[in-house]
Coordinates of C-alpha atoms in Angstrom, one line a residue:
X1 CA 88.0 113.4 151.8
X2 CA 84.6 113.8 150.2
X3 CA 82.3 115.6 152.6
X4 CA 79.2 113.5 151.6
X5 CA 80.8 110.5 153.5
X6 CA 79.3 110.9 156.9
X7 CA 75.6 112.2 156.9
X8 CA 73.0 111.6 160.0
X9 CA 69.6 110.8 158.6
X10 CA 66.9 112.8 160.9
X11 CA 63.4 112.3 160.6
X12 CA 63.2 115.4 158.4
X13 CA 66.1 114.5 156.2
X14 CA 70.1 114.3 156.1
X15 CA 72.2 116.4 158.4
X16 CA 75.9 117.3 158.2
X17 CA 78.1 117.7 161.4
X18 CA 80.6 120.4 161.5
X19 CA 83.6 120.0 164.2
X20 CA 86.0 121.9 165.5
X21 CA 88.8 120.9 168.4
X22 CA 90.5 123.0 170.8
X23 CA 93.2 120.9 172.5
X24 CA 95.0 121.8 175.7
X25 CA 98.3 120.2 175.7
X26 CA 100.6 120.5 178.8
X27 CA 103.9 121.9 177.7
X28 CA 106.9 119.4 178.4
X29 CA 109.2 121.7 180.5
X30 CA 111.3 121.7 183.6
X31 CA 108.9 124.2 185.4
X32 CA 105.5 126.1 185.3
X33 CA 104.9 129.0 182.9
X34 CA 105.7 131.8 184.9
X35 CA 107.4 130.2 188.2
X36 CA 110.2 127.7 188.7
X37 CA 107.7 125.2 190.4
X38 CA 107.9 121.5 189.4
X39 CA 105.1 120.0 187.2
X40 CA 105.6 116.3 187.8
X41 CA 102.3 114.2 187.6
X42 CA 101.0 112.4 190.7
X43 CA 102.8 114.4 193.3
X44 CA 101.0 114.9 197.0
X45 CA 98.5 117.9 196.8
X46 CA 99.9 121.3 196.9
X47 CA 103.5 120.3 196.9
X48 CA 104.5 121.9 193.8
X49 CA 103.1 125.5 194.1
X50 CA 105.3 128.7 194.3
X51 CA 104.2 131.8 195.6
X52 CA 103.4 133.1 192.1
X53 CA 101.3 130.1 191.6
X54 CA 99.4 130.7 194.7
X55 CA 98.8 134.5 193.8
X56 CA 100.4 136.0 196.8
X57 CA 100.9 139.7 196.6
X58 CA 103.6 141.3 195.0
X59 CA 104.5 138.4 193.0
X60 CA 105.6 138.9 189.5
X61 CA 105.3 136.3 186.8
X62 CA 108.6 135.8 184.5
X63 CA 107.7 133.8 181.4
X64 CA 109.6 130.3 181.2
X65 CA 111.9 130.6 177.7
X66 CA 111.6 126.6 177.4
X67 CA 107.6 126.7 177.5
X68 CA 107.9 129.4 174.7
X69 CA 110.4 127.7 172.8
X70 CA 108.2 124.2 172.8
X71 CA 105.1 125.9 171.7
X72 CA 107.2 127.5 168.7
X73 CA 108.5 124.1 167.6
X74 CA 105.1 122.8 167.6
X75 CA 103.9 125.3 165.5
X76 CA 107.0 125.0 163.3
X77 CA 106.0 121.2 163.2
X78 CA 102.7 122.0 161.5
X79 CA 104.1 124.6 159.2
X80 CA 102.3 127.3 161.1
X81 CA 103.1 131.2 161.2
X82 CA 105.4 132.0 164.0
X83 CA 104.7 135.7 165.3
X84 CA 107.9 137.3 166.3
X85 CA 105.5 139.8 168.5
X86 CA 103.0 138.3 170.7
X87 CA 101.5 139.4 174.0
X88 CA 99.8 138.0 177.1
X89 CA 96.2 138.9 178.1
X90 CA 94.3 138.6 181.3
X91 CA 91.0 136.6 181.1
X92 CA 89.2 137.2 184.3
X93 CA 86.7 135.3 186.0
X94 CA 86.0 134.1 189.3
X95 CA 86.8 130.3 190.3
X96 CA 87.7 128.6 193.3
X97 CA 90.6 126.9 191.9
X98 CA 92.0 130.1 190.3
X99 CA 93.9 132.0 192.8
X100 CA 94.8 135.2 191.0
X101 CA 91.2 135.7 189.7
X102 CA 92.3 135.8 186.2
X103 CA 94.1 133.4 183.7
X104 CA 97.2 134.7 181.8
X105 CA 96.5 133.4 178.2
X106 CA 96.9 134.9 174.6
X107 CA 93.4 136.3 173.0
X108 CA 94.5 139.1 170.5
X109 CA 98.2 138.4 169.6
X110 CA 99.0 134.7 170.1
X111 CA 102.5 133.1 169.5
X112 CA 101.4 131.0 166.7
X113 CA 99.2 131.8 163.7
X114 CA 97.6 129.6 161.0
X115 CA 99.1 126.0 160.1
X116 CA 97.6 122.7 159.2
X117 CA 97.6 119.1 159.7
X118 CA 97.0 116.2 157.1
X119 CA 94.9 113.4 158.3
X120 CA 94.1 110.1 156.4
X121 CA 90.7 108.4 156.9
X122 CA 89.5 105.5 154.8
X123 CA 92.5 105.9 152.7
X124 CA 91.8 109.3 151.5
X125 CA 93.7 112.5 153.0
X126 CA 92.2 115.8 154.1
X127 CA 94.0 118.9 155.2
X128 CA 92.7 120.3 158.5
X129 CA 93.3 124.0 159.4
X130 CA 94.7 124.9 162.6
X131 CA 93.8 128.5 163.5
X132 CA 96.2 129.4 166.0
X133 CA 98.4 128.2 169.0
X134 CA 98.5 130.2 172.2
X135 CA 100.4 129.8 175.5
X136 CA 98.6 130.0 178.9
X137 CA 98.4 128.8 182.3
X138 CA 96.6 125.9 183.7
X139 CA 94.0 126.5 186.8
X140 CA 94.4 124.3 189.8
X141 CA 92.0 121.4 190.7
X142 CA 89.0 121.2 193.0
X143 CA 88.9 117.9 194.9
X144 CA 85.4 116.9 195.9
X145 CA 85.8 113.3 197.3
X146 CA 88.0 114.3 200.5
X147 CA 85.2 115.5 202.9
X148 CA 81.5 114.9 202.9
X149 CA 80.6 119.0 202.9
X150 CA 83.6 120.7 202.0
X151 CA 85.7 121.0 198.4
X152 CA 89.5 121.0 198.7
X153 CA 91.9 123.0 196.4
X154 CA 95.0 121.3 194.9
X155 CA 97.1 123.9 193.1
X156 CA 99.8 121.6 191.7
X157 CA 98.3 122.4 188.3
X158 CA 97.9 126.2 188.9
X159 CA 100.4 128.1 186.3
X160 CA 101.5 124.6 184.3
X161 CA 101.8 125.9 180.7
X162 CA 99.4 124.7 178.4
X163 CA 99.4 125.1 174.5
X164 CA 95.7 125.7 173.1
X165 CA 95.8 124.3 169.7
X166 CA 92.6 125.7 167.9
X167 CA 91.4 123.9 164.8
X168 CA 89.3 125.4 162.1
X169 CA 85.8 124.0 161.8
X170 CA 87.1 121.5 159.0
X171 CA 86.1 118.3 160.3
X172 CA 82.8 116.4 159.1
X173 CA 82.7 113.1 161.0
X174 CA 83.6 111.5 164.0
X175 CA 86.4 109.6 162.3
X176 CA 88.1 112.9 161.0
X177 CA 88.0 114.0 164.5
X178 CA 89.6 111.0 165.9
X179 CA 92.2 110.9 163.2
X180 CA 92.8 114.5 163.8
X181 CA 93.5 114.3 167.6
X182 CA 95.5 111.1 166.8
X183 CA 97.6 112.8 164.4
X184 CA 98.2 115.8 166.3
X185 CA 99.1 113.7 169.4
X186 CA 101.7 111.8 167.3
X187 CA 103.2 115.2 166.1
X188 CA 103.4 116.6 169.6
X189 CA 105.2 113.3 171.0
X190 CA 107.7 113.4 168.1
X191 CA 108.6 117.0 168.8
X192 CA 108.6 116.2 172.5
X193 CA 106.8 119.5 173.1
X194 CA 103.9 117.5 175.3
X195 CA 104.0 113.8 176.4
X196 CA 100.5 113.2 175.1
X197 CA 99.3 111.3 178.1
X198 CA 95.5 111.9 178.1
X199 CA 94.8 109.6 180.9
X200 CA 97.0 112.0 183.1
X201 CA 95.3 115.1 181.9
X202 CA 98.1 116.5 180.1
X203 CA 96.2 116.5 176.7
X204 CA 92.4 116.8 176.5
X205 CA 90.3 118.3 174.0
X206 CA 87.2 120.7 173.8
X207 CA 84.8 119.6 171.1
X208 CA 83.1 122.0 169.4
X209 CA 80.0 120.6 167.4
X210 CA 76.9 121.9 165.1
X211 CA 74.8 120.6 162.5
X212 CA 73.4 121.9 159.4
X213 CA 71.5 120.6 156.3
X214 CA 74.4 119.8 153.7
X215 CA 75.7 123.0 152.1
X216 CA 73.9 125.4 154.4
X217 CA 75.3 127.9 156.7
X218 CA 76.8 126.8 160.0
X219 CA 74.6 126.2 162.9
X220 CA 74.9 127.2 166.3
X221 CA 77.6 125.1 168.2
X222 CA 78.1 123.8 171.6
X223 CA 81.3 123.0 173.1
X224 CA 81.7 119.9 175.3
X225 CA 84.8 120.6 177.8
X226 CA 87.7 118.3 178.6
X227 CA 87.3 115.0 176.8
X228 CA 90.4 112.8 177.5
X229 CA 90.6 110.2 174.9
X230 CA 90.1 110.0 171.0
X231 CA 87.5 107.6 171.6
X232 CA 85.5 109.6 173.6
X233 CA 86.0 112.6 171.5
X234 CA 84.5 110.6 168.6
X235 CA 81.6 109.5 171.1
X236 CA 81.1 113.2 171.9
X237 CA 80.7 114.1 168.1
X238 CA 78.4 111.5 167.4
X239 CA 76.1 112.0 170.7
X240 CA 76.1 115.6 170.7
X241 CA 75.2 115.7 166.8
X242 CA 72.2 113.4 167.3
X243 CA 71.0 115.4 170.2
X244 CA 71.1 118.6 168.4
X245 CA 69.2 117.2 165.4
X246 CA 66.6 115.8 167.8
X247 CA 66.1 119.2 169.4
X248 CA 66.0 120.9 165.9
X249 CA 63.6 118.4 164.5
X250 CA 61.3 118.8 167.5
X251 CA 61.0 122.6 166.8
X252 CA 63.6 123.8 169.4
X253 CA 66.7 125.8 169.1
X254 CA 70.3 125.0 170.0
X255 CA 71.7 127.3 172.6
X256 CA 75.3 128.3 172.6
X257 CA 76.4 126.6 175.8
X258 CA 79.3 124.6 177.5
X259 CA 78.6 120.8 178.0
X260 CA 80.0 117.9 179.5
X261 CA 80.5 114.3 178.4
X262 CA 79.5 111.4 180.7
X263 CA 81.0 108.1 179.1
X264 CA 79.0 106.1 181.5
X265 CA 75.4 107.3 180.4
X266 CA 76.6 108.1 177.0
X267 CA 75.5 111.4 177.0
X268 CA 76.2 115.5 177.0
X269 CA 74.9 117.7 179.7
X270 CA 74.8 121.3 179.9
X271 CA 77.1 122.7 182.3
X272 CA 76.7 126.6 181.6
X273 CA 75.5 129.2 178.7
X274 CA 78.6 130.0 176.7
X275 CA 80.3 133.4 177.6
X276 CA 81.6 135.4 174.8
X277 CA 85.0 136.9 175.0
X278 CA 83.7 140.3 176.3
X279 CA 82.3 138.6 179.3
X280 CA 85.9 137.8 180.4
X281 CA 87.1 141.4 180.5
X282 CA 90.3 140.6 178.7
X283 CA 93.3 143.2 178.8
X284 CA 97.1 143.2 178.4
X285 CA 98.5 141.7 181.4
X286 CA 100.4 144.8 182.9
X287 CA 103.1 142.6 184.7
X288 CA 104.3 140.8 181.4
X289 CA 106.3 142.6 178.2
X290 CA 105.4 141.4 174.9
X291 CA 107.3 138.7 173.7
X292 CA 109.6 139.5 171.0
X293 CA 111.6 136.6 169.2
X294 CA 114.8 137.0 167.3
X295 CA 116.0 135.0 164.2
X296 CA 118.7 133.3 166.2
X297 CA 116.0 131.8 168.6
X298 CA 113.9 130.8 165.8
X299 CA 116.5 129.0 164.1
X300 CA 117.5 127.1 167.0
X301 CA 113.9 126.0 167.3
X302 CA 113.6 124.8 163.6
X303 CA 117.1 123.2 163.8
X304 CA 116.1 121.1 166.9
X305 CA 112.7 119.6 165.2
X306 CA 113.3 115.7 164.6
X307 CA 111.9 114.0 161.7
X308 CA 108.2 114.2 161.7
X309 CA 105.7 111.2 161.1
X310 CA 104.8 112.3 157.7
X311 CA 108.5 112.7 156.4
X312 CA 109.1 109.3 158.2
X313 CA 106.4 107.5 156.5
X314 CA 107.5 108.8 153.2
X315 CA 111.0 107.4 154.0
X316 CA 109.7 104.0 154.8
X317 CA 107.5 103.7 151.7
X318 CA 110.4 104.5 149.5
X319 CA 112.4 101.5 151.2
X320 CA 109.5 99.2 149.7
X321 CA 107.6 99.0 153.1
X322 CA 103.9 98.7 152.6
X323 CA 101.5 101.7 153.5
X324 CA 99.8 99.8 156.4
X325 CA 103.2 98.6 157.9
X326 CA 104.7 102.5 157.4
X327 CA 101.4 103.7 159.1
X328 CA 101.7 101.4 162.0
X329 CA 105.6 101.9 162.6
X330 CA 105.4 105.9 162.5
X331 CA 101.9 106.0 164.3
X332 CA 103.8 106.3 168.2
X333 CA 107.3 108.0 168.2
X334 CA 108.9 104.9 170.3
X335 CA 107.9 102.4 167.5
X336 CA 109.7 104.5 164.8
X337 CA 112.5 105.1 167.0
X338 CA 112.8 101.3 167.6
X339 CA 112.5 100.6 163.9
X340 CA 114.9 103.4 162.8
X341 CA 117.5 101.7 165.2
X342 CA 116.7 98.2 163.7
X343 CA 117.4 99.8 160.2
X344 CA 120.7 101.4 161.3
X345 CA 121.8 97.9 162.5
X346 CA 121.7 96.6 159.1
X347 CA 118.3 95.0 158.7
X348 CA 116.5 95.4 155.5
X349 CA 113.5 97.4 155.3
X350 CA 110.2 95.2 154.2
X351 CA 111.4 92.2 156.1
X352 CA 112.2 94.1 159.2
X353 CA 108.9 95.8 159.0
X354 CA 106.9 92.8 158.6
X355 CA 108.8 91.1 161.6
X356 CA 108.2 94.2 163.8
X357 CA 104.6 94.9 163.2
X358 CA 103.9 91.0 163.5
X359 CA 106.3 88.9 165.4
X360 CA 107.5 91.8 168.0
X361 CA 104.2 93.7 168.7
X362 CA 102.5 90.2 169.3
X363 CA 105.1 89.2 171.5
X364 CA 105.3 92.4 173.5
X365 CA 101.5 92.4 173.5
X366 CA 101.5 88.9 175.5
X367 CA 104.0 90.1 177.5
X368 CA 102.1 93.4 178.6
X369 CA 105.5 95.3 177.7
X370 CA 106.2 98.5 175.4
X371 CA 108.4 98.8 172.9
X372 CA 110.8 101.0 175.1
X373 CA 111.1 97.8 177.4
X374 CA 111.3 95.2 174.6
X375 CA 113.6 92.1 175.8
X376 CA 115.1 92.0 172.4
X377 CA 117.1 95.1 171.6
X378 CA 117.1 96.3 167.9
X379 CA 120.7 95.3 167.4
X380 CA 119.8 91.8 168.5
X381 CA 116.5 91.8 166.1
X382 CA 118.8 92.7 163.2
X383 CA 121.1 90.1 164.0
X384 CA 118.1 87.3 163.9
X385 CA 117.0 88.9 160.6
X386 CA 120.5 88.5 159.1
X387 CA 120.5 84.9 160.0
X388 CA 117.2 84.5 158.2
X389 CA 118.4 86.5 155.2
X390 CA 121.8 84.8 154.8
X391 CA 119.9 81.4 155.1
X392 CA 121.5 80.1 158.2
X393 CA 117.9 79.6 159.6
X394 CA 114.5 79.4 158.1
X395 CA 111.5 81.7 159.0
X396 CA 110.1 78.8 161.2
X397 CA 113.4 78.4 162.8
X398 CA 113.7 82.1 163.4
X399 CA 110.4 81.8 165.3
X400 CA 112.0 79.2 167.8
X401 CA 115.0 81.4 168.3
X402 CA 112.9 84.7 168.9
X403 CA 111.0 82.7 171.7
X404 CA 114.3 81.7 173.4
X405 CA 115.6 85.3 172.9
X406 CA 112.6 86.6 174.6
X407 CA 113.1 84.5 177.6
X408 CA 117.0 84.6 178.0
X409 CA 117.7 87.9 176.2
X410 CA 120.4 85.7 174.6
X411 CA 122.1 86.4 171.0
X412 CA 120.4 84.8 168.1
X413 CA 123.8 83.3 166.9
X414 CA 124.7 81.9 170.1
X415 CA 121.4 80.3 170.4
X416 CA 121.3 78.8 166.8
X417 CA 124.8 77.2 167.3
X418 CA 124.3 76.0 171.0
X419 CA 120.8 74.5 170.1
X420 CA 122.1 73.1 166.7
X421 CA 119.1 75.1 164.9
X422 CA 120.9 75.7 161.4
X423 CA 119.1 74.8 158.4
X424 CA 120.8 72.6 156.1
X425 CA 121.2 73.2 152.5
X426 CA 123.0 69.8 151.9
X427 CA 121.3 68.6 149.0
X428 CA 122.5 64.8 149.4
X429 CA 120.6 64.9 152.7
X430 CA 117.5 66.6 151.5
X431 CA 117.2 64.3 148.3
X432 CA 117.6 61.4 150.6
X433 CA 114.5 62.5 152.8
X434 CA 112.5 63.6 149.8
X435 CA 113.0 60.0 148.4
X436 CA 111.6 58.7 151.8
X437 CA 108.5 61.0 151.6
X438 CA 107.6 60.0 148.1
X439 CA 107.8 56.3 148.9
X440 CA 105.6 56.8 152.0
X441 CA 103.0 58.7 149.9
X442 CA 102.3 56.8 146.8
X443 CA 98.8 57.7 146.7
X444 CA 99.4 61.4 146.8
X445 CA 102.4 60.9 144.2
X446 CA 100.1 59.4 141.7
X447 CA 97.4 62.3 142.3
X448 CA 100.2 64.9 141.9
X449 CA 101.4 63.6 138.6
X450 CA 97.8 63.0 137.6
X451 CA 97.5 66.8 137.5
X452 CA 96.6 67.7 141.2
X453 CA 99.5 70.2 141.5
X454 CA 98.0 71.4 144.6
X455 CA 99.7 68.7 146.5
X456 CA 103.2 70.3 145.9
X457 CA 102.8 72.1 149.4
X458 CA 101.8 68.8 150.9
X459 CA 105.0 67.2 150.0
X460 CA 107.1 70.5 150.9
X461 CA 105.4 70.2 154.5
X462 CA 106.3 66.5 154.9
X463 CA 109.6 67.1 153.8
X464 CA 110.4 69.9 156.2
X465 CA 108.6 68.2 159.0
X466 CA 110.8 65.3 158.5
X467 CA 114.0 67.2 158.9
X468 CA 112.4 69.1 161.9
X469 CA 112.2 72.5 160.2
X470 CA 116.1 72.7 159.4
X471 CA 116.1 72.1 155.9
X472 CA 116.6 75.3 153.3
X473 CA 112.8 75.7 151.8
X474 CA 114.2 77.1 148.5
X475 CA 116.6 73.9 148.2
X476 CA 113.6 72.0 149.2
X477 CA 111.3 73.3 146.5
X478 CA 113.9 72.9 143.9
X479 CA 114.6 69.3 144.7
X480 CA 111.3 68.2 145.0
X481 CA 110.3 69.7 141.7
X482 CA 112.9 67.6 140.2
X483 CA 112.0 64.2 142.0
X484 CA 108.1 64.8 141.6
X485 CA 108.3 65.6 137.8
X486 CA 111.3 62.8 137.4

C-alpha cells in the first residue's frame, strides 16, 4: 500500500503516523504455562490458583508442553523463524497482583523469531513484519470495585500462558493497524492457539504510536496499554497521533511513556514514564532449563496446521467465487468451516457463496444466532441449492422454502413436496398464462412492439405472478419472447 495514503494535516504541515502493535494472546491450552491450574474464563475469584501461581516458597515451575506447541504452531502460520533453542528470563518488578515479584518471560532468546502477515486495505495488499513471538505468564488482576477503601487481588489469571506477538513499526494508518489486528486474530483462531475473544481479555494490544514528517527519522513513541478491540485500536492510533502533533507544534516534546485509552472520553492519558529493559533487571530464570525443540516435535506442529485464511481464500477464488465473498467467508473460521462443509455436500461454489453471504447471514442476523448454531445445516443448505440448480424450484421459491426450513428444521425436498412448491416447466400451461397476460395488457403490448423493449421485464413479472412464482423462469423467458415477437 502506498505510504502517502494517510497523512494528518497539522498547523505547520503534513505528518505521518508510525504504528507498531504488541499483541498479548492467551494460549488455548489445558492449563497454565507453568502449573496445572485451570484457565476457564469467568470462574469465581481465586478458584483457579495453584501453589506455583500463588508463589508459595519452594514451588518450582514446569513448562506446559501444549503452550509451547501452540506458540510454535502460531509462528509457523506466519512463516516465522522457529528457534530450536530458547530461554526464559525473569522480568523483575513489584506490583500487587504479581505474587512472585517477577514475571517469567523471554527477552533475549524468544521461542519464535521474525515472520510476516499480509493485510489488505482498500484493495491493496501490504506485508507487515513480525519481530518476534515470545511466551510469558500473565499477572493476576486487581479488583477495585469490591470495597470502598481496599483493592482485592484475584490470582485466577496469574500464570496464564500468553504469546506476545510484536510487530515491526510497519503500519502507517489506523486502517492498517485495524486490518493487521483483524488478520492476526483470524490466523490465531484458524490455528486454534487463541480464541481471540477480545471482550474477555484473551487478546489485547499495546499500541505504539509516533509521528514524523514524511520521510524523516522515527519520532519518540508512546505505548498505549491493553486496548481490547479492533475499533479501539484504530481510535487510539488517531487520537494519540493528533495529541502528539499538537504537542510538537506547540513547541513541546513527546515523552516516551505508557498511556491508557479512555473510550468514553475519546482520549489517551499518561500512566507512567516508560521503563527501559535494564530497569526490569532481566536475568535468566534459574528454575527453568532452556527450551530445546527436536525435529520430530517441529514436524508434528507443522503437520497439525489447518488450511490458513490466505490459502483458503485463494482456493475459493479458483472456484469462481468473487473476491468480496471469498473475503467474507474466510474472515471467521466458523464461516469457512460451514462453507467447506457445504461444498463437501455437493453445492457449487459461486451460487453457494452468494447464498451464504446474503440469505444465510441475513437470516442468522435477524435470529441473533451465529453460524455454529445455524438452524439449517450445510447438508440441508446443499439440498436446497441443488433443488434450485436442477430446476425443481426457482430462486424466489427457494426463499420461501428457506423461511420454512428456519422455522421447522425440515428437509427442503420434503417441504417442496408437502406444500406443492415445485416449479413447472410445462410449456402448454405457461403458454396459456402468457396468452392471458398479453390479452389483459394490450397497451403495454403495443408499446413493446413499438420498440419499448424494457417492458419485457413487466411481462415476465406478470406471468410469474399469475403462476404463483412456480413457473420455470428460463422457460417463461423463452416462450414470452416468441409470443411478444409473434
